[in-house]
Amino acid sequence: MKRLNTLLFVLIIIPFSLMGQSLSFSEAVENLKQGNKKLKGFEKQAEVAHLNYQATKGLYFPKISLNANYIHMNDNLYLNFNKYRNRLANFIGLNAGILGDWRVQFQEQNISRVSADLVWPVFTGGEIRAGIKANKLKVNLADAETNKLENTLISNLVERYFQTQLAKEVINVRKQVLDAAKKHLYNAEKLEKNGIIAPIETMQAKTAVADAERELLSTLKDEELAKTTLIGLMGQQNVQLDLITPLFEVRDLKPLTYYQNLAKENYPDIVKARIKKEMTKQNKALKKGKFIPDVAIVGKKYLYTENLPITEPDWYVGVGMKVDVFEGLKKIKEYKQATALSQSIDLITTQAQVDIQTLVKKYYTEILKQQEQIESLEKSISFAKEVVRVRNKAFKEGFATSVDVADANLYLASIKIKRLKALFESDKALANLLETCGDSMLFLNFTR
């Protein structure tokens, strides 16, 4: 008891300026989006995918490059006619040396040149278009991955935020139990002093106080742990928080079919499968394009030359074509692979749409179940309060024991805690339901 009093005293004397800042659930969501490092990492990956998509758009435009080179050969290049000189000298009976050197230089050994080169694909069998569309789909896929993670984190936030609120409310219940136990102990000591009850009853009352203190200390630790995990999820450190959005009863649910249809369209894995299906379509177009020749406009213009070979013009433009004639049936196999992948995604998506209906129904039913529990427990609380009143009165009149009073108070506390847990489970099931529907932000509508 001394330990508990010390803890409560420390909490009371903390300066107001050091007390926690108020934090609603909507503010917690914003903190999560701003502070969670994993979410930030996924957002960066989506940004990379978008930049890559922007980069691939450049494939539609001509590629212009500057090229420069310097070549030094071991000797100048000549056309050698000396063998004809030798034949002529032999024919007329002269010394070949008299006729001189019949080599003609046509290229000096040092060559320098700078050129501008152009390559402009004008037809690739749809490969460029398919490649750009595929990169756009990669952007959509990265966005879908980010959205999936965000929804998952919001569900985790719901659990940790309202788990903290649950611990906070349970603390209030435990304090009520402790106050009731202390009040009962005070009455027991008075009755024992007046000789109305035996000392054993007072001992039982003291035991009830000790048990209540222990349970309160345990719950205080639960709240501290819940707050720590909540702060960590939001990517913050050394922050004192005062949560202001209470546990709530889920109301205004739409019909089950509404959420099933929403999940069918927006469930993250189904969205990703839909994108991958479109990616396989573009992949097939890409593979198909490899069977068709590539056509490109090419050109070159020398900007600076020194000793340019006589075989090279100062500039040229033209059209080039490339077609792969045989690659060991690689293209055919890749096209068949893309077709099979598309079919497998169709089958997986169809099954996922069936499974998701069951998952939505599970969470929806859980919410309805907890609503029934809350309604029933509220009736039980009224009954338990009456039992406590009757037991206290009977104890004062000598018709009930300390154990009877303690049991009545504990029963009332247990019913209150069960109701709080039912609220928590209902809120958590709602978060899971909306995550499955692909839009966890809808949870904020229920907290207002």
Short mmCIF file of C-alpha atoms in Angstrom, two decimals:
data_model
loop_
_atom_site.label_atom_id
_atom_site.label_comp_id
_atom_site.label_asym_id
_atom_site.label_seq_id
_atom_site.Cartn_x
_atom_site.Cartn_y
_atom_site.Cartn_z
CA MET A 1 0.00 0.00 0.00
CA LYS A 2 2.89 2.33 0.77
CA ARG A 3 4.28 1.67 -2.71
CA LEU A 4 0.95 2.53 -4.32
CA ASN A 5 0.59 5.73 -2.31
CA THR A 6 4.10 6.79 -3.33
CA LEU A 7 3.34 6.16 -7.02
CA LEU A 8 0.09 8.10 -6.89
CA PHE A 9 1.80 10.95 -5.03
CA VAL A 10 4.49 11.21 -7.72
CA LEU A 11 1.83 11.37 -10.43
CA ILE A 12 0.02 14.15 -8.59
CA ILE A 13 3.05 16.37 -8.00
CA ILE A 14 4.28 16.27 -11.62
CA PRO A 15 4.22 19.88 -12.85
CA PHE A 16 1.36 20.64 -15.19
CA SER A 17 3.82 21.72 -17.90
CA LEU A 18 5.20 18.19 -17.98
CA MET A 19 1.86 16.47 -18.29
CA GLY A 20 0.98 14.80 -21.58
CA GLN A 21 -0.24 16.71 -24.60
CA SER A 22 -3.76 15.87 -25.69
CA LEU A 23 -3.95 13.58 -28.71
CA SER A 24 -7.12 12.63 -30.56
CA PHE A 25 -7.17 9.54 -32.75
CA SER A 26 -7.25 11.63 -35.94
CA GLU A 27 -4.14 13.47 -34.73
CA ALA A 28 -2.51 10.12 -33.97
CA VAL A 29 -3.15 9.08 -37.59
CA GLU A 30 -1.42 12.23 -38.85
CA ASN A 31 1.51 11.59 -36.49
CA LEU A 32 1.72 8.05 -37.84
CA LYS A 33 1.83 9.25 -41.44
CA GLN A 34 4.52 11.80 -40.64
CA GLY A 35 6.65 9.77 -38.25
CA ASN A 36 6.54 6.08 -39.17
CA LYS A 37 9.83 5.30 -40.91
CA LYS A 38 8.62 2.14 -42.64
CA LEU A 39 5.74 4.04 -44.25
CA LYS A 40 8.16 6.77 -45.33
CA GLY A 41 10.36 4.10 -46.90
CA PHE A 42 7.45 2.75 -48.95
CA GLU A 43 6.54 6.28 -50.04
CA LYS A 44 10.11 6.75 -51.28
CA GLN A 45 9.87 3.50 -53.25
CA ALA A 46 6.69 4.80 -54.87
CA GLU A 47 8.52 8.03 -55.70
CA VAL A 48 11.34 6.04 -57.32
CA ALA A 49 8.80 4.12 -59.43
CA HIS A 50 7.20 7.39 -60.55
CA LEU A 51 10.56 8.90 -61.52
CA ASN A 52 11.43 5.74 -63.44
CA TYR A 53 8.12 6.00 -65.30
CA GLN A 54 8.88 9.63 -66.21
CA ALA A 55 12.32 8.57 -67.42
CA THR A 56 10.97 5.84 -69.74
CA LYS A 57 8.79 8.39 -71.53
CA GLY A 58 12.04 9.58 -73.10
CA LEU A 59 12.13 6.41 -75.21
CA TYR A 60 9.70 8.10 -77.62
CA PHE A 61 12.24 10.84 -78.39
CA PRO A 62 15.41 10.70 -80.48
CA LYS A 63 18.68 9.93 -78.77
CA ILE A 64 21.37 12.47 -79.63
CA SER A 65 24.90 11.96 -78.42
CA LEU A 66 28.29 13.61 -78.84
CA ASN A 67 31.20 11.31 -79.58
CA ALA A 68 34.89 12.20 -79.75
CA ASN A 69 37.92 10.03 -80.36
CA TYR A 70 41.58 10.22 -81.23
CA ILE A 71 43.41 7.40 -83.00
CA HIS A 72 47.15 6.98 -83.43
CA MET A 73 48.24 4.17 -85.77
CA ASN A 74 51.73 2.71 -86.01
CA ASP A 75 52.17 4.15 -89.52
CA ASN A 76 50.44 6.03 -92.26
CA LEU A 77 48.21 4.01 -94.60
CA TYR A 78 49.28 3.54 -98.23
CA LEU A 79 48.14 1.94 -101.46
CA ASN A 80 51.14 -0.13 -102.52
CA PHE A 81 51.73 -0.36 -106.33
CA ASN A 82 55.38 -1.43 -106.09
CA LYS A 83 54.63 -4.94 -107.37
CA TYR A 84 53.42 -3.42 -110.64
CA ARG A 85 56.55 -1.23 -110.73
CA ASN A 86 58.70 -4.31 -110.32
CA ARG A 87 56.96 -6.12 -113.17
CA LEU A 88 57.38 -3.09 -115.45
CA ALA A 89 61.08 -2.76 -114.55
CA ASN A 90 61.67 -6.42 -115.34
CA PHE A 91 59.83 -6.09 -118.64
CA ILE A 92 61.90 -3.15 -119.87
CA GLY A 93 65.13 -4.32 -118.25
CA LEU A 94 65.62 -1.50 -115.78
CA ASN A 95 66.49 -1.37 -112.09
CA ALA A 96 63.22 -1.02 -110.14
CA GLY A 97 64.78 1.62 -107.86
CA ILE A 98 65.15 3.97 -110.80
CA LEU A 99 61.36 4.11 -111.13
CA GLY A 100 60.99 5.31 -107.47
CA ASP A 101 58.55 4.33 -104.72
CA TRP A 102 55.10 3.59 -106.11
CA ARG A 103 53.29 3.74 -102.72
CA VAL A 104 50.46 6.29 -102.45
CA GLN A 105 49.55 7.59 -98.98
CA PHE A 106 45.79 7.86 -98.41
CA GLN A 107 45.60 8.13 -94.60
CA GLU A 108 47.84 9.74 -92.01
CA GLN A 109 48.54 7.83 -88.83
CA ASN A 110 46.85 10.39 -86.49
CA ILE A 111 43.06 10.80 -86.68
CA SER A 112 40.89 13.16 -84.58
CA ARG A 113 37.12 13.59 -84.87
CA VAL A 114 34.09 14.87 -82.97
CA SER A 115 30.59 13.93 -84.13
CA ALA A 116 26.93 14.31 -83.22
CA ASP A 117 25.02 11.02 -83.56
CA LEU A 118 21.28 10.46 -83.83
CA VAL A 119 19.21 7.31 -83.19
CA TRP A 120 15.42 7.66 -83.29
CA PRO A 121 13.32 4.50 -83.01
CA VAL A 122 10.26 5.01 -85.21
CA PHE A 123 8.80 1.50 -84.99
CA THR A 124 9.49 -1.19 -82.41
CA GLY A 125 6.43 -3.39 -82.74
CA GLY A 126 4.82 -1.75 -79.72
CA GLU A 127 7.72 -2.56 -77.38
CA ILE A 128 8.27 1.04 -76.28
CA ARG A 129 4.57 1.67 -75.69
CA ALA A 130 4.22 -1.58 -73.73
CA GLY A 131 7.34 -0.81 -71.71
CA ILE A 132 6.10 2.65 -70.74
CA LYS A 133 2.68 1.29 -69.77
CA ALA A 134 4.39 -1.41 -67.71
CA ASN A 135 6.35 1.24 -65.81
CA LYS A 136 3.16 3.21 -65.21
CA LEU A 137 1.65 0.06 -63.73
CA LYS A 138 4.71 -0.29 -61.52
CA VAL A 139 3.86 3.16 -60.15
CA ASN A 140 0.31 1.97 -59.45
CA LEU A 141 1.68 -1.17 -57.80
CA ALA A 142 4.03 0.85 -55.58
CA ASP A 143 1.13 3.12 -54.61
CA ALA A 144 -0.99 0.04 -53.82
CA GLU A 145 1.80 -1.37 -51.64
CA THR A 146 2.06 1.95 -49.80
CA ASN A 147 -1.71 2.10 -49.33
CA LYS A 148 -1.76 -1.47 -48.02
CA LEU A 149 0.95 -0.69 -45.48
CA GLU A 150 -0.82 2.51 -44.43
CA ASN A 151 -4.06 0.60 -43.83
CA THR A 152 -2.21 -2.06 -41.84
CA LEU A 153 -0.48 0.57 -39.73
CA ILE A 154 -3.78 2.35 -39.04
CA SER A 155 -5.24 -0.96 -37.84
CA ASN A 156 -2.21 -1.36 -35.58
CA LEU A 157 -2.70 2.21 -34.41
CA VAL A 158 -6.35 1.51 -33.56
CA GLU A 159 -5.30 -1.48 -31.48
CA ARG A 160 -2.54 0.35 -29.61
CA TYR A 161 -4.40 3.64 -29.16
CA PHE A 162 -7.54 2.04 -27.79
CA GLN A 163 -5.57 -0.56 -25.87
CA THR A 164 -4.10 2.41 -24.02
CA GLN A 165 -7.60 3.80 -23.51
CA LEU A 166 -8.75 0.39 -22.30
CA ALA A 167 -5.95 0.31 -19.73
CA LYS A 168 -6.84 3.87 -18.69
CA GLU A 169 -10.50 2.94 -18.13
CA VAL A 170 -9.55 -0.26 -16.30
CA ILE A 171 -7.39 1.87 -14.00
CA ASN A 172 -10.49 3.89 -13.11
CA VAL A 173 -12.38 0.68 -12.36
CA ARG A 174 -9.50 -0.64 -10.23
CA LYS A 175 -9.42 2.66 -8.34
CA GLN A 176 -13.14 2.30 -7.66
CA VAL A 177 -12.55 -1.21 -6.35
CA LEU A 178 -9.72 0.05 -4.15
CA ASP A 179 -11.85 2.91 -2.82
CA ALA A 180 -14.70 0.50 -2.09
CA ALA A 181 -12.29 -1.92 -0.35
CA LYS A 182 -10.86 0.87 1.80
CA LYS A 183 -14.35 2.06 2.71
CA HIS A 184 -15.33 -1.49 3.60
CA LEU A 185 -12.17 -1.88 5.72
CA TYR A 186 -13.05 1.32 7.58
CA ASN A 187 -16.55 -0.02 8.29
CA ALA A 188 -15.17 -3.42 9.31
CA GLU A 189 -12.75 -1.87 11.79
CA LYS A 190 -15.58 0.15 13.34
CA LEU A 191 -17.85 -2.90 13.59
CA GLU A 192 -15.06 -5.01 15.08
CA LYS A 193 -14.33 -2.30 17.63
CA ASN A 194 -18.00 -2.34 18.62
CA GLY A 195 -17.93 -6.13 18.89
CA ILE A 196 -20.41 -6.69 16.07
CA ILE A 197 -18.08 -8.76 13.82
CA ALA A 198 -15.13 -11.06 14.44
CA PRO A 199 -11.51 -9.99 13.77
CA ILE A 200 -11.34 -12.46 10.85
CA GLU A 201 -13.75 -10.23 8.94
CA THR A 202 -11.41 -7.26 9.32
CA MET A 203 -8.51 -9.41 8.14
CA GLN A 204 -10.53 -10.38 5.07
CA ALA A 205 -11.22 -6.69 4.43
CA LYS A 206 -7.48 -5.91 4.64
CA THR A 207 -6.78 -8.73 2.19
CA ALA A 208 -9.30 -7.22 -0.23
CA VAL A 209 -7.50 -3.84 -0.02
CA ALA A 210 -4.12 -5.48 -0.71
CA ASP A 211 -5.55 -7.38 -3.70
CA ALA A 212 -7.09 -4.18 -5.08
CA GLU A 213 -3.77 -2.34 -4.75
CA ARG A 214 -1.94 -5.14 -6.57
CA GLU A 215 -4.43 -5.15 -9.45
CA LEU A 216 -4.21 -1.36 -9.74
CA LEU A 217 -0.41 -1.43 -9.90
CA SER A 218 -0.55 -4.11 -12.59
CA THR A 219 -2.99 -2.06 -14.66
CA LEU A 220 -0.81 1.06 -14.33
CA LYS A 221 2.05 -0.95 -15.85
CA ASP A 222 -0.25 -2.14 -18.64
CA GLU A 223 -1.09 1.47 -19.50
CA GLU A 224 2.57 2.47 -19.49
CA LEU A 225 3.47 -0.41 -21.84
CA ALA A 226 0.55 0.36 -24.17
CA LYS A 227 1.60 4.01 -24.40
CA THR A 228 5.19 3.02 -25.15
CA THR A 229 4.16 0.82 -28.08
CA LEU A 230 1.81 3.54 -29.33
CA ILE A 231 4.55 6.17 -29.29
CA GLY A 232 6.93 3.79 -31.07
CA LEU A 233 4.41 3.09 -33.82
CA MET A 234 4.04 6.82 -34.48
CA GLY A 235 7.82 7.17 -34.74
CA GLN A 236 8.10 9.45 -31.72
CA GLN A 237 10.25 9.35 -28.60
CA ASN A 238 10.02 10.66 -25.03
CA VAL A 239 6.54 12.12 -25.49
CA GLN A 240 3.88 12.30 -22.79
CA LEU A 241 0.43 11.76 -24.28
CA ASP A 242 -3.08 12.32 -23.01
CA LEU A 243 -5.41 10.39 -25.32
CA ILE A 244 -8.79 12.08 -25.69
CA THR A 245 -10.72 9.83 -28.10
CA PRO A 246 -12.54 7.33 -25.87
CA LEU A 247 -13.51 3.75 -26.52
CA PHE A 248 -16.78 3.86 -28.42
CA GLU A 249 -19.62 1.61 -29.42
CA VAL A 250 -19.74 1.03 -33.17
CA ARG A 251 -22.93 2.43 -34.63
CA ASP A 252 -24.35 3.27 -38.06
CA LEU A 253 -22.89 0.22 -39.76
CA LYS A 254 -23.95 -0.17 -43.37
CA PRO A 255 -25.32 -3.53 -44.61
CA LEU A 256 -22.89 -6.43 -44.91
CA THR A 257 -23.14 -6.44 -48.73
CA TYR A 258 -21.86 -2.85 -48.83
CA TYR A 259 -18.59 -3.84 -47.14
CA GLN A 260 -18.30 -7.04 -49.18
CA ASN A 261 -18.59 -5.08 -52.43
CA LEU A 262 -16.14 -2.48 -51.14
CA ALA A 263 -13.62 -5.20 -50.26
CA LYS A 264 -14.12 -6.90 -53.62
CA GLU A 265 -13.03 -3.70 -55.34
CA ASN A 266 -10.46 -2.31 -52.91
CA TYR A 267 -8.93 -5.18 -50.92
CA PRO A 268 -5.19 -4.45 -51.30
CA ASP A 269 -4.20 -7.90 -52.55
CA ILE A 270 -7.02 -7.90 -55.11
CA VAL A 271 -5.99 -4.42 -56.28
CA LYS A 272 -2.40 -5.64 -56.63
CA ALA A 273 -3.53 -8.74 -58.52
CA ARG A 274 -5.55 -6.53 -60.87
CA ILE A 275 -2.48 -4.40 -61.55
CA LYS A 276 -0.29 -7.47 -62.06
CA LYS A 277 -2.88 -8.81 -64.50
CA GLU A 278 -2.54 -5.64 -66.55
CA MET A 279 1.25 -5.89 -66.26
CA THR A 280 1.18 -9.39 -67.74
CA LYS A 281 -0.92 -8.01 -70.59
CA GLN A 282 1.75 -5.42 -71.32
CA ASN A 283 4.42 -8.07 -70.89
CA LYS A 284 2.71 -10.18 -73.55
CA ALA A 285 2.63 -7.16 -75.87
CA LEU A 286 6.33 -6.64 -75.16
CA LYS A 287 7.16 -10.26 -75.97
CA LYS A 288 4.99 -10.14 -79.09
CA GLY A 289 6.80 -7.02 -80.26
CA LYS A 290 10.09 -8.91 -80.29
CA PHE A 291 8.86 -10.93 -83.29
CA ILE A 292 8.56 -7.70 -85.32
CA PRO A 293 11.53 -5.78 -86.82
CA ASP A 294 12.76 -2.62 -85.11
CA VAL A 295 13.08 0.39 -87.39
CA ALA A 296 15.04 3.51 -86.51
CA ILE A 297 16.29 6.68 -88.15
CA VAL A 298 20.04 7.08 -87.77
CA GLY A 299 22.34 9.95 -88.57
CA LYS A 300 25.82 11.36 -87.97
CA LYS A 301 27.40 14.79 -88.45
CA TYR A 302 31.09 15.44 -87.90
CA LEU A 303 31.60 18.69 -86.01
CA TYR A 304 35.39 18.55 -86.11
CA THR A 305 37.78 16.32 -88.05
CA GLU A 306 41.49 16.00 -88.63
CA ASN A 307 42.67 13.46 -91.18
CA LEU A 308 39.19 11.99 -91.53
CA PRO A 309 39.33 8.75 -93.54
CA ILE A 310 38.27 9.24 -97.14
CA THR A 311 35.76 6.41 -96.72
CA GLU A 312 33.73 8.41 -94.19
CA PRO A 313 31.38 11.22 -95.31
CA ASP A 314 31.07 14.51 -93.45
CA TRP A 315 27.48 13.59 -92.55
CA TYR A 316 24.81 11.04 -93.32
CA VAL A 317 21.21 10.11 -92.45
CA GLY A 318 19.44 6.84 -93.04
CA VAL A 319 17.00 4.22 -91.87
CA GLY A 320 18.05 1.04 -90.10
CA MET A 321 16.22 -2.18 -89.37
CA LYS A 322 16.97 -4.96 -86.94
CA VAL A 323 15.22 -8.30 -86.61
CA ASP A 324 16.32 -11.28 -84.55
CA VAL A 325 15.90 -14.31 -86.79
CA PHE A 326 16.61 -17.12 -84.32
CA GLU A 327 17.26 -17.22 -80.58
CA GLY A 328 16.66 -20.86 -79.80
CA LEU A 329 12.86 -20.49 -79.43
CA LYS A 330 13.47 -18.13 -76.51
CA LYS A 331 10.87 -15.60 -77.67
CA ILE A 332 8.18 -18.22 -78.14
CA LYS A 333 8.78 -19.65 -74.67
CA GLU A 334 8.73 -16.19 -73.09
CA TYR A 335 5.42 -15.37 -74.81
CA LYS A 336 3.88 -18.63 -73.58
CA GLN A 337 5.22 -17.92 -70.09
CA ALA A 338 3.53 -14.50 -70.07
CA THR A 339 0.25 -16.08 -71.18
CA ALA A 340 0.40 -18.73 -68.43
CA LEU A 341 1.19 -16.07 -65.82
CA SER A 342 -1.87 -14.07 -66.88
CA GLN A 343 -4.09 -17.13 -66.52
CA SER A 344 -2.69 -17.94 -63.06
CA ILE A 345 -3.40 -14.40 -61.84
CA ASP A 346 -7.01 -14.72 -63.05
CA LEU A 347 -7.48 -17.91 -61.02
CA ILE A 348 -5.85 -16.47 -57.89
CA THR A 349 -7.91 -13.27 -58.11
CA THR A 350 -11.16 -15.20 -58.48
CA GLN A 351 -10.41 -17.27 -55.37
CA ALA A 352 -9.31 -14.18 -53.43
CA GLN A 353 -12.63 -12.48 -54.18
CA VAL A 354 -14.45 -15.49 -52.73
CA ASP A 355 -12.23 -15.64 -49.63
CA ILE A 356 -12.53 -11.94 -48.95
CA GLN A 357 -16.30 -12.18 -48.69
CA THR A 358 -15.86 -14.65 -45.83
CA LEU A 359 -13.27 -12.45 -44.11
CA VAL A 360 -15.53 -9.39 -44.29
CA LYS A 361 -18.42 -11.39 -42.86
CA LYS A 362 -16.19 -12.60 -40.02
CA TYR A 363 -15.26 -9.06 -38.91
CA TYR A 364 -18.79 -7.76 -39.45
CA THR A 365 -20.24 -10.58 -37.34
CA GLU A 366 -17.63 -9.92 -34.64
CA ILE A 367 -18.81 -6.31 -34.39
CA LEU A 368 -22.45 -7.41 -34.05
CA LYS A 369 -21.43 -9.99 -31.45
CA GLN A 370 -19.62 -7.38 -29.35
CA GLN A 371 -22.61 -5.03 -29.64
CA GLU A 372 -24.80 -7.76 -28.15
CA GLN A 373 -22.22 -8.33 -25.41
CA ILE A 374 -22.15 -4.62 -24.55
CA GLU A 375 -25.94 -4.46 -24.31
CA SER A 376 -26.06 -7.55 -22.09
CA LEU A 377 -23.19 -6.37 -19.87
CA GLU A 378 -24.83 -2.99 -19.29
CA LYS A 379 -27.81 -4.83 -17.81
CA SER A 380 -25.45 -6.95 -15.72
CA ILE A 381 -23.73 -3.81 -14.38
CA SER A 382 -27.06 -2.53 -13.05
CA PHE A 383 -27.65 -5.89 -11.38
CA ALA A 384 -24.11 -6.02 -9.93
CA LYS A 385 -24.44 -2.52 -8.46
CA GLU A 386 -27.58 -3.62 -6.66
CA VAL A 387 -25.79 -6.71 -5.33
CA VAL A 388 -23.00 -4.50 -3.94
CA ARG A 389 -25.53 -2.24 -2.25
CA VAL A 390 -27.36 -5.19 -0.67
CA ARG A 391 -24.13 -6.89 0.49
CA ASN A 392 -22.84 -3.70 2.11
CA LYS A 393 -26.12 -3.22 3.93
CA ALA A 394 -26.21 -6.87 5.01
CA PHE A 395 -22.61 -6.66 6.28
CA LYS A 396 -23.44 -3.66 8.45
CA GLU A 397 -26.36 -5.63 9.90
CA GLY A 398 -24.24 -8.72 10.49
CA PHE A 399 -25.87 -10.88 7.80
CA ALA A 400 -22.93 -10.91 5.32
CA THR A 401 -19.18 -11.46 5.59
CA SER A 402 -16.26 -9.41 4.30
CA VAL A 403 -15.74 -12.06 1.63
CA ASP A 404 -19.31 -11.51 0.44
CA VAL A 405 -18.74 -7.77 0.12
CA ALA A 406 -15.37 -8.21 -1.61
CA ASP A 407 -16.84 -10.74 -4.04
CA ALA A 408 -19.67 -8.35 -4.88
CA ASN A 409 -17.25 -5.50 -5.59
CA LEU A 410 -14.99 -7.75 -7.66
CA TYR A 411 -17.96 -9.05 -9.63
CA LEU A 412 -19.05 -5.48 -10.42
CA ALA A 413 -15.50 -4.61 -11.48
CA SER A 414 -15.25 -7.70 -13.68
CA ILE A 415 -18.49 -6.83 -15.48
CA LYS A 416 -17.34 -3.25 -16.05
CA ILE A 417 -14.00 -4.50 -17.41
CA LYS A 418 -15.74 -7.02 -19.66
CA ARG A 419 -17.83 -4.19 -21.09
CA LEU A 420 -14.70 -2.12 -21.72
CA LYS A 421 -13.01 -5.09 -23.41
CA ALA A 422 -16.11 -5.62 -25.56
CA LEU A 423 -15.88 -1.99 -26.69
CA PHE A 424 -12.18 -2.48 -27.46
CA GLU A 425 -12.80 -5.70 -29.42
CA SER A 426 -15.60 -3.99 -31.33
CA ASP A 427 -13.36 -1.06 -32.29
CA LYS A 428 -10.55 -3.42 -33.29
CA ALA A 429 -12.90 -5.54 -35.42
CA LEU A 430 -14.11 -2.35 -37.14
CA ALA A 431 -10.50 -1.41 -37.96
CA ASN A 432 -9.88 -4.89 -39.40
CA LEU A 433 -13.09 -4.69 -41.41
CA LEU A 434 -12.16 -1.34 -42.96
CA GLU A 435 -8.59 -2.50 -43.62
CA THR A 436 -10.04 -5.45 -45.52
CA CYS A 437 -12.21 -3.00 -47.46
CA GLY A 438 -9.04 -1.14 -48.44
CA ASP A 439 -9.87 2.17 -46.74
CA SER A 440 -8.86 2.35 -43.08
CA MET A 441 -9.30 6.13 -43.08
CA LEU A 442 -13.07 5.51 -42.90
CA PHE A 443 -12.45 4.61 -39.24
CA LEU A 444 -12.18 8.33 -38.47
CA ASN A 445 -15.85 8.77 -39.38
CA PHE A 446 -16.82 6.48 -36.49
CA THR A 447 -14.72 8.37 -33.93
CA ARG A 448 -16.43 11.72 -34.50
#
